[in-house]
Coordinates of N, CA and C in Angstrom, one line a residue:
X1343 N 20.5 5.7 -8.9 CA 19.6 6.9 -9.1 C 18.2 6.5 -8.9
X1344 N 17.1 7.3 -8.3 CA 16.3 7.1 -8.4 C 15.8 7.0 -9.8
X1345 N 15.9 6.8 -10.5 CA 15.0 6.2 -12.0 C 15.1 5.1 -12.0
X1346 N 16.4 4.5 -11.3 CA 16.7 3.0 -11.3 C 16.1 2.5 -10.7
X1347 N 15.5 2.7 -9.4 CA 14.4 2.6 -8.2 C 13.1 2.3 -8.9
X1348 N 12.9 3.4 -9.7 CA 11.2 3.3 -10.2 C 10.9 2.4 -11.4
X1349 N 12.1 2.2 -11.7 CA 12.3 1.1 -12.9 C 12.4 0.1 -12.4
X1350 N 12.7 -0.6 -11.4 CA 12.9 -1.7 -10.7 C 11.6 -2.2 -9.8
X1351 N 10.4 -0.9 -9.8 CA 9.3 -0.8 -9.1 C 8.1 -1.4 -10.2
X1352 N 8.2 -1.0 -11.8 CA 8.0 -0.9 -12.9 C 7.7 -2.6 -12.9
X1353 N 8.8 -3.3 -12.9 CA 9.6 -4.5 -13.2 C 9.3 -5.8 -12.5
X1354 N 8.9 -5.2 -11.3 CA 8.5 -6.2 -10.5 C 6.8 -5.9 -10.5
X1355 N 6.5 -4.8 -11.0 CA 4.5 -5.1 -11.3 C 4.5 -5.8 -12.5
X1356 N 5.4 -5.3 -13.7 CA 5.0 -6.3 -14.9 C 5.3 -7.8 -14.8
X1357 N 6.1 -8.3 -14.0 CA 5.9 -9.7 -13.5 C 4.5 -10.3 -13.0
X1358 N 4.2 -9.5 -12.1 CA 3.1 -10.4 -11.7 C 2.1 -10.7 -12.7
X1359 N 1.6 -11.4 -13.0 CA 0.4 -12.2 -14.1 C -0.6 -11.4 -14.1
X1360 N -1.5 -11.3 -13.1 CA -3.2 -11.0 -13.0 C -3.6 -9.9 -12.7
X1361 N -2.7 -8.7 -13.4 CA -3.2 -7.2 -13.6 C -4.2 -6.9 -14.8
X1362 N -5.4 -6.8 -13.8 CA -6.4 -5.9 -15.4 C -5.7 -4.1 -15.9
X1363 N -5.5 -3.6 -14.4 CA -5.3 -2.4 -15.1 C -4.1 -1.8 -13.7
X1364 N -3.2 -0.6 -14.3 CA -2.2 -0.3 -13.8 C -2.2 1.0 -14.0
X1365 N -2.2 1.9 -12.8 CA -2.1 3.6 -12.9 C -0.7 3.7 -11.9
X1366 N 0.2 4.3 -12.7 CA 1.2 4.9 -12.0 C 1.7 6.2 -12.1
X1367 N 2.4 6.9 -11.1 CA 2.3 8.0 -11.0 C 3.9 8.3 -10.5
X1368 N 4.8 9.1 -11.2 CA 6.2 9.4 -10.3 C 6.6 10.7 -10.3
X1369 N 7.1 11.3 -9.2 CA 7.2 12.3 -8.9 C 9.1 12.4 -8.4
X1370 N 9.9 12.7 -9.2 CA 11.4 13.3 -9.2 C 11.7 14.1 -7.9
X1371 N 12.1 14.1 -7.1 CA 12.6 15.6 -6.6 C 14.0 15.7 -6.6
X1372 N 14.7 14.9 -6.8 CA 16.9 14.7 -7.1 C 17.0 13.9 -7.6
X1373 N 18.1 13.4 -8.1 CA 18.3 12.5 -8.7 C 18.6 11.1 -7.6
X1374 N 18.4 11.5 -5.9 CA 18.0 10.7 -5.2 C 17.3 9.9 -4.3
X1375 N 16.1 11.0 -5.0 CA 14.8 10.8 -4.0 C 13.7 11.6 -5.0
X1376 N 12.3 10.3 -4.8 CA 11.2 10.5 -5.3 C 9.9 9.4 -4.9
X1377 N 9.2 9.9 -5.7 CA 8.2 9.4 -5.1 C 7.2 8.9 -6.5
X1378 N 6.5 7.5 -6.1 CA 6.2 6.9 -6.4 C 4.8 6.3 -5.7
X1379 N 3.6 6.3 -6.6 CA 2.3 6.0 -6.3 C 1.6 5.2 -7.5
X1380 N 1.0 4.4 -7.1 CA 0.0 3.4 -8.4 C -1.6 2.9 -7.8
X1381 N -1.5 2.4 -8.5 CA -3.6 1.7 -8.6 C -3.1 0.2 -9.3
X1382 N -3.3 -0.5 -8.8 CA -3.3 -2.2 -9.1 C -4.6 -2.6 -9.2
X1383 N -5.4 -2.7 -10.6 CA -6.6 -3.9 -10.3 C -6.3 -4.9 -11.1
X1384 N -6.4 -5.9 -10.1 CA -6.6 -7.5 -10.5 C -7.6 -8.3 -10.9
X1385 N -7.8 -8.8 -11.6 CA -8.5 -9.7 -12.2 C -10.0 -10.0 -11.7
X1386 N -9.9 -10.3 -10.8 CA -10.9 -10.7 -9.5 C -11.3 -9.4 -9.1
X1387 N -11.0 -7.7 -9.3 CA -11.8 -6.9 -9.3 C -11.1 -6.0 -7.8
X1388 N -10.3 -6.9 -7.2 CA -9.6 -6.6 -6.1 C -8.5 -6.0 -6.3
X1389 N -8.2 -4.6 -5.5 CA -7.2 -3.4 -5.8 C -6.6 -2.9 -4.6
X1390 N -4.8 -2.9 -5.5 CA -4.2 -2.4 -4.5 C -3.3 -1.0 -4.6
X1391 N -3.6 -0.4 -3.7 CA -3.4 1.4 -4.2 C -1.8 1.7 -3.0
X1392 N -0.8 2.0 -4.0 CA 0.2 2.4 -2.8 C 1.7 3.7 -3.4
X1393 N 1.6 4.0 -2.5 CA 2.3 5.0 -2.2 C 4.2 4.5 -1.6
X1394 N 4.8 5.2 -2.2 CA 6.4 4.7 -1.6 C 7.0 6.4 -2.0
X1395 N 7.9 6.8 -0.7 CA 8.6 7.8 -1.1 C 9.9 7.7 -0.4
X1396 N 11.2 7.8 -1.5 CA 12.1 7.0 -1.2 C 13.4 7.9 -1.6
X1397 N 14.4 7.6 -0.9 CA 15.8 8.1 -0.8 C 16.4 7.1 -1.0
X1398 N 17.3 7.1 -2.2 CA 18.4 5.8 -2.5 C 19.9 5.9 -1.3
X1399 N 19.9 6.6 -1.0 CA 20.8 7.0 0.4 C 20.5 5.9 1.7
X1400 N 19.4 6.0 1.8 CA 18.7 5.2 3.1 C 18.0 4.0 2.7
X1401 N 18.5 2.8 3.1 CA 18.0 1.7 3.1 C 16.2 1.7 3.1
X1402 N 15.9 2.0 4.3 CA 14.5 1.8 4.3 C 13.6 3.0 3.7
X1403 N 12.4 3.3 3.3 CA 11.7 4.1 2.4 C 11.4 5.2 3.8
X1404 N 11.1 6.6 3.3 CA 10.9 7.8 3.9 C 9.4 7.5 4.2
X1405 N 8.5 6.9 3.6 CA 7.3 6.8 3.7 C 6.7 5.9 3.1
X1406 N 5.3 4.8 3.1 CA 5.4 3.7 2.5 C 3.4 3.7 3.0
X1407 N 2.8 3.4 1.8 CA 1.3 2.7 2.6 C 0.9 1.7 1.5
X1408 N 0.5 0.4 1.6 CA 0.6 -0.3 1.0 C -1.2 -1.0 1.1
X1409 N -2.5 -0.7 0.7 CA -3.5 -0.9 1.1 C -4.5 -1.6 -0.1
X1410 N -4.5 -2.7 0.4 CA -5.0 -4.1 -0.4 C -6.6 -4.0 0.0
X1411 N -7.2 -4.1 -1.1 CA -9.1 -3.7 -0.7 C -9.6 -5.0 -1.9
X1412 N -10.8 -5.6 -1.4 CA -11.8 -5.9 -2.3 C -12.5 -5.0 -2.9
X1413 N -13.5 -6.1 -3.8 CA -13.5 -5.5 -5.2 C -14.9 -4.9 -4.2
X1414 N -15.2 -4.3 -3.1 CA -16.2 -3.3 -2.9 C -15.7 -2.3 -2.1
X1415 N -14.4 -2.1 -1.9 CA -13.5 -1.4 -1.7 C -13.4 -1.4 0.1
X1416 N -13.5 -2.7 0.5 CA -13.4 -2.6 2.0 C -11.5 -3.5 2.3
X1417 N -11.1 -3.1 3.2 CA -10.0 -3.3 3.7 C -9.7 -4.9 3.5
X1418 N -8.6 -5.4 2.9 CA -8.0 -6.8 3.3 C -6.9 -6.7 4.3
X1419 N -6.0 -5.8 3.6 CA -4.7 -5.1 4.5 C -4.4 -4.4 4.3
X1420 N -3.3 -3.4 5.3 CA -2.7 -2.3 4.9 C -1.4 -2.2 5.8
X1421 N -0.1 -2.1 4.9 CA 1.3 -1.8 5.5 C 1.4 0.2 5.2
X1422 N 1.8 0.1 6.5 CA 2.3 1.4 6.2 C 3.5 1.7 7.4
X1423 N 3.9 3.0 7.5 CA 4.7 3.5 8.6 C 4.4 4.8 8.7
X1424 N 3.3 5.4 9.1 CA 2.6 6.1 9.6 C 2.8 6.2 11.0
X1425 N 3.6 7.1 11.5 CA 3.9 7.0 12.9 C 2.5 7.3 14.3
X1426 N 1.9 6.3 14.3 CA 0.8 6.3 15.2 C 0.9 4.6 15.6
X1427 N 0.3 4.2 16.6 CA 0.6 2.7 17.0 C 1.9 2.4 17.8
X1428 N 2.3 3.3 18.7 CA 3.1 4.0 19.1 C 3.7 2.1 20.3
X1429 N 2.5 1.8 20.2 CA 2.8 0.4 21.1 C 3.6 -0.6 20.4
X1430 N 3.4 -0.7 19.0 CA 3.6 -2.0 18.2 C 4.7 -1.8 18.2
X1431 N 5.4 -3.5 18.6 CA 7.3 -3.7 18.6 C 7.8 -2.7 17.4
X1432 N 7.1 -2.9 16.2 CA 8.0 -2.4 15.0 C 8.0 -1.5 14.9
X1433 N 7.0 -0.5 15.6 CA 7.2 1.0 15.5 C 7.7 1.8 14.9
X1434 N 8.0 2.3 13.7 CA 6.5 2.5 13.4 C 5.9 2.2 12.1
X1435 N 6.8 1.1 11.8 CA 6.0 -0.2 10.9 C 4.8 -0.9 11.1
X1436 N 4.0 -1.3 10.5 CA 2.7 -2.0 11.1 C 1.3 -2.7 9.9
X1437 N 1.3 -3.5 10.4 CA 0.0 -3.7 9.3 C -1.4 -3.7 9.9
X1438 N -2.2 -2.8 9.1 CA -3.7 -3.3 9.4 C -5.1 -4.3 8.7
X1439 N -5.5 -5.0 9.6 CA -6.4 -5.9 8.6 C -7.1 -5.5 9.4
X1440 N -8.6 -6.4 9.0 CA -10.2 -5.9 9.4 C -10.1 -5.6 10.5
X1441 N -9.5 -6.8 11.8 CA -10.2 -6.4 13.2 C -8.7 -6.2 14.3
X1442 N -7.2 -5.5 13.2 CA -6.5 -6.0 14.2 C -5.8 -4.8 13.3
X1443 N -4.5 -4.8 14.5 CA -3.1 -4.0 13.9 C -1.9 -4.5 14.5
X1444 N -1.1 -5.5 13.2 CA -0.3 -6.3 14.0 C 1.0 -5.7 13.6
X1445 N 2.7 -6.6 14.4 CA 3.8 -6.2 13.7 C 4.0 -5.9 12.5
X1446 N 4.4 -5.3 11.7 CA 5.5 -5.8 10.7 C 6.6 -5.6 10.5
X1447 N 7.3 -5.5 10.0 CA 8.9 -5.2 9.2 C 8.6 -4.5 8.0
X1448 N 8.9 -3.4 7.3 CA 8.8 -2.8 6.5 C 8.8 -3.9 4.9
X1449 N 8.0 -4.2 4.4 CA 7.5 -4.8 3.5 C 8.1 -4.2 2.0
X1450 N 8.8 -4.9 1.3 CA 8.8 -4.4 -0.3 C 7.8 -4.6 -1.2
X1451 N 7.5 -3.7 -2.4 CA 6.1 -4.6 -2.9 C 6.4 -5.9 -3.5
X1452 N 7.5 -6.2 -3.9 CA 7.4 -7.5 -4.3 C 7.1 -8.5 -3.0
X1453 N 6.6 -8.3 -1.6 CA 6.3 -8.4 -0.4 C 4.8 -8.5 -0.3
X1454 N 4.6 -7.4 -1.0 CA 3.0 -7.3 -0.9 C 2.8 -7.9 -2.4
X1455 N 2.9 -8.1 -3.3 CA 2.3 -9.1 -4.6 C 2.3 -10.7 -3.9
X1456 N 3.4 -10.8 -3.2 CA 3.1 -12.5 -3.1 C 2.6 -12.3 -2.1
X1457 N 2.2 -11.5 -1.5 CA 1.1 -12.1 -0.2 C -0.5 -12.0 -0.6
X1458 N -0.8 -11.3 -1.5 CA -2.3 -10.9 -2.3 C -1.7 -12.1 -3.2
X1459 N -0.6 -12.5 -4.1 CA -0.6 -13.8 -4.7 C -1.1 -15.1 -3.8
X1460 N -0.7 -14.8 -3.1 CA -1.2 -15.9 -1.8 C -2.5 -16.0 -1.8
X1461 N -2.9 -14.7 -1.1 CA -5.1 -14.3 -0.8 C -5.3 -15.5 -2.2
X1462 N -5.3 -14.3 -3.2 CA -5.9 -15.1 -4.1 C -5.6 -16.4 -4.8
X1463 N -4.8 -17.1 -4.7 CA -4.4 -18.3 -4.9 C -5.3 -18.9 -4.1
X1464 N -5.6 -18.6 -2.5 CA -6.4 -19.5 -1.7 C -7.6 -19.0 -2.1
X1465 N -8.5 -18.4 -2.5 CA -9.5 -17.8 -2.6 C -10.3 -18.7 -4.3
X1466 N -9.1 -18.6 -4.9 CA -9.2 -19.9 -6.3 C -9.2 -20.9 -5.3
X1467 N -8.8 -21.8 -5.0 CA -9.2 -22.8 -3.9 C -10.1 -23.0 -3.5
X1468 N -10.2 -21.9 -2.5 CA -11.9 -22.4 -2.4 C -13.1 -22.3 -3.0
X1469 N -12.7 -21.0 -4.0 CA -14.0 -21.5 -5.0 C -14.2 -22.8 -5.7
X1470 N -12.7 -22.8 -6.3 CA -13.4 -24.3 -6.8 C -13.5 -25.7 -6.5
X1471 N -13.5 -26.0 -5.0 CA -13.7 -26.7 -4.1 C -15.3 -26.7 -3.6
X1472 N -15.4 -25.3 -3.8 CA -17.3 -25.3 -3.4 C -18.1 -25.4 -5.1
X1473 N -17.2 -25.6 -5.7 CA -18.0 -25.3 -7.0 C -18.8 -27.1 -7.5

């Protein structure tokens, strides 16, 4: 059922460590399909705002935007499937960063935590390498 979905969405944000603050938001429409939106800020001040609207029927999500900003709210990345980008192989999957819009494969967020686990893991790195 979709509750099980949002609980499993729940479950995999309380894992991750370096949440200051968490806004979620769920919206029912059957018992198998709804929708699901939050606000992630991390530690380092850097936030990730995303949207999933989903049918437990269908493997992949009805709609999905996944958009990772620094802490002055300019773009790191963004997954979504927004059907525009009509070129990219994955069609109409896609990620955008600052100067580019490359493939993707529809991403889970536990997909997007360990790739912002990543940023910031290297970003610790190099600060305290310059420090």
């Amino acid at each position: 059922m979709i509750d099980d979905y949002f609980l499993e969405i729940e479950t995999i944000i309380k894992e991750f460590f370096n949440i200051r603050s968490l806004t979620l938001k769920k919206k029912i429409y059957s018992s198998k399909q709804g929708y699901i939106s939050g606000s992630i800020v991390f530690d380092n001040c850097y936030r990730l705002d995303f949207i999933e609207v989903k049918d437990i029927d269908i493997k992949s999500k009805v709609k999905y935007s996944y958009h990772y900003m620094d802490d002055k709210q300019n773009l790191v990345f963004r997954y979504d499937n927004a059907p525009h980008h009509a070129d990219i192989k994955t069609f109409p999957h896609h990620k955008h960063e600052k100067d580019a819009i490359k493939s993707s494969l529809e991403p889970t967020l536990e997909d997007i935590l360990m790739e912002i686990f990543r940023i910031q893991k290297s970003m610790r790195i190099k600060y305290e390498t310059n420090s």
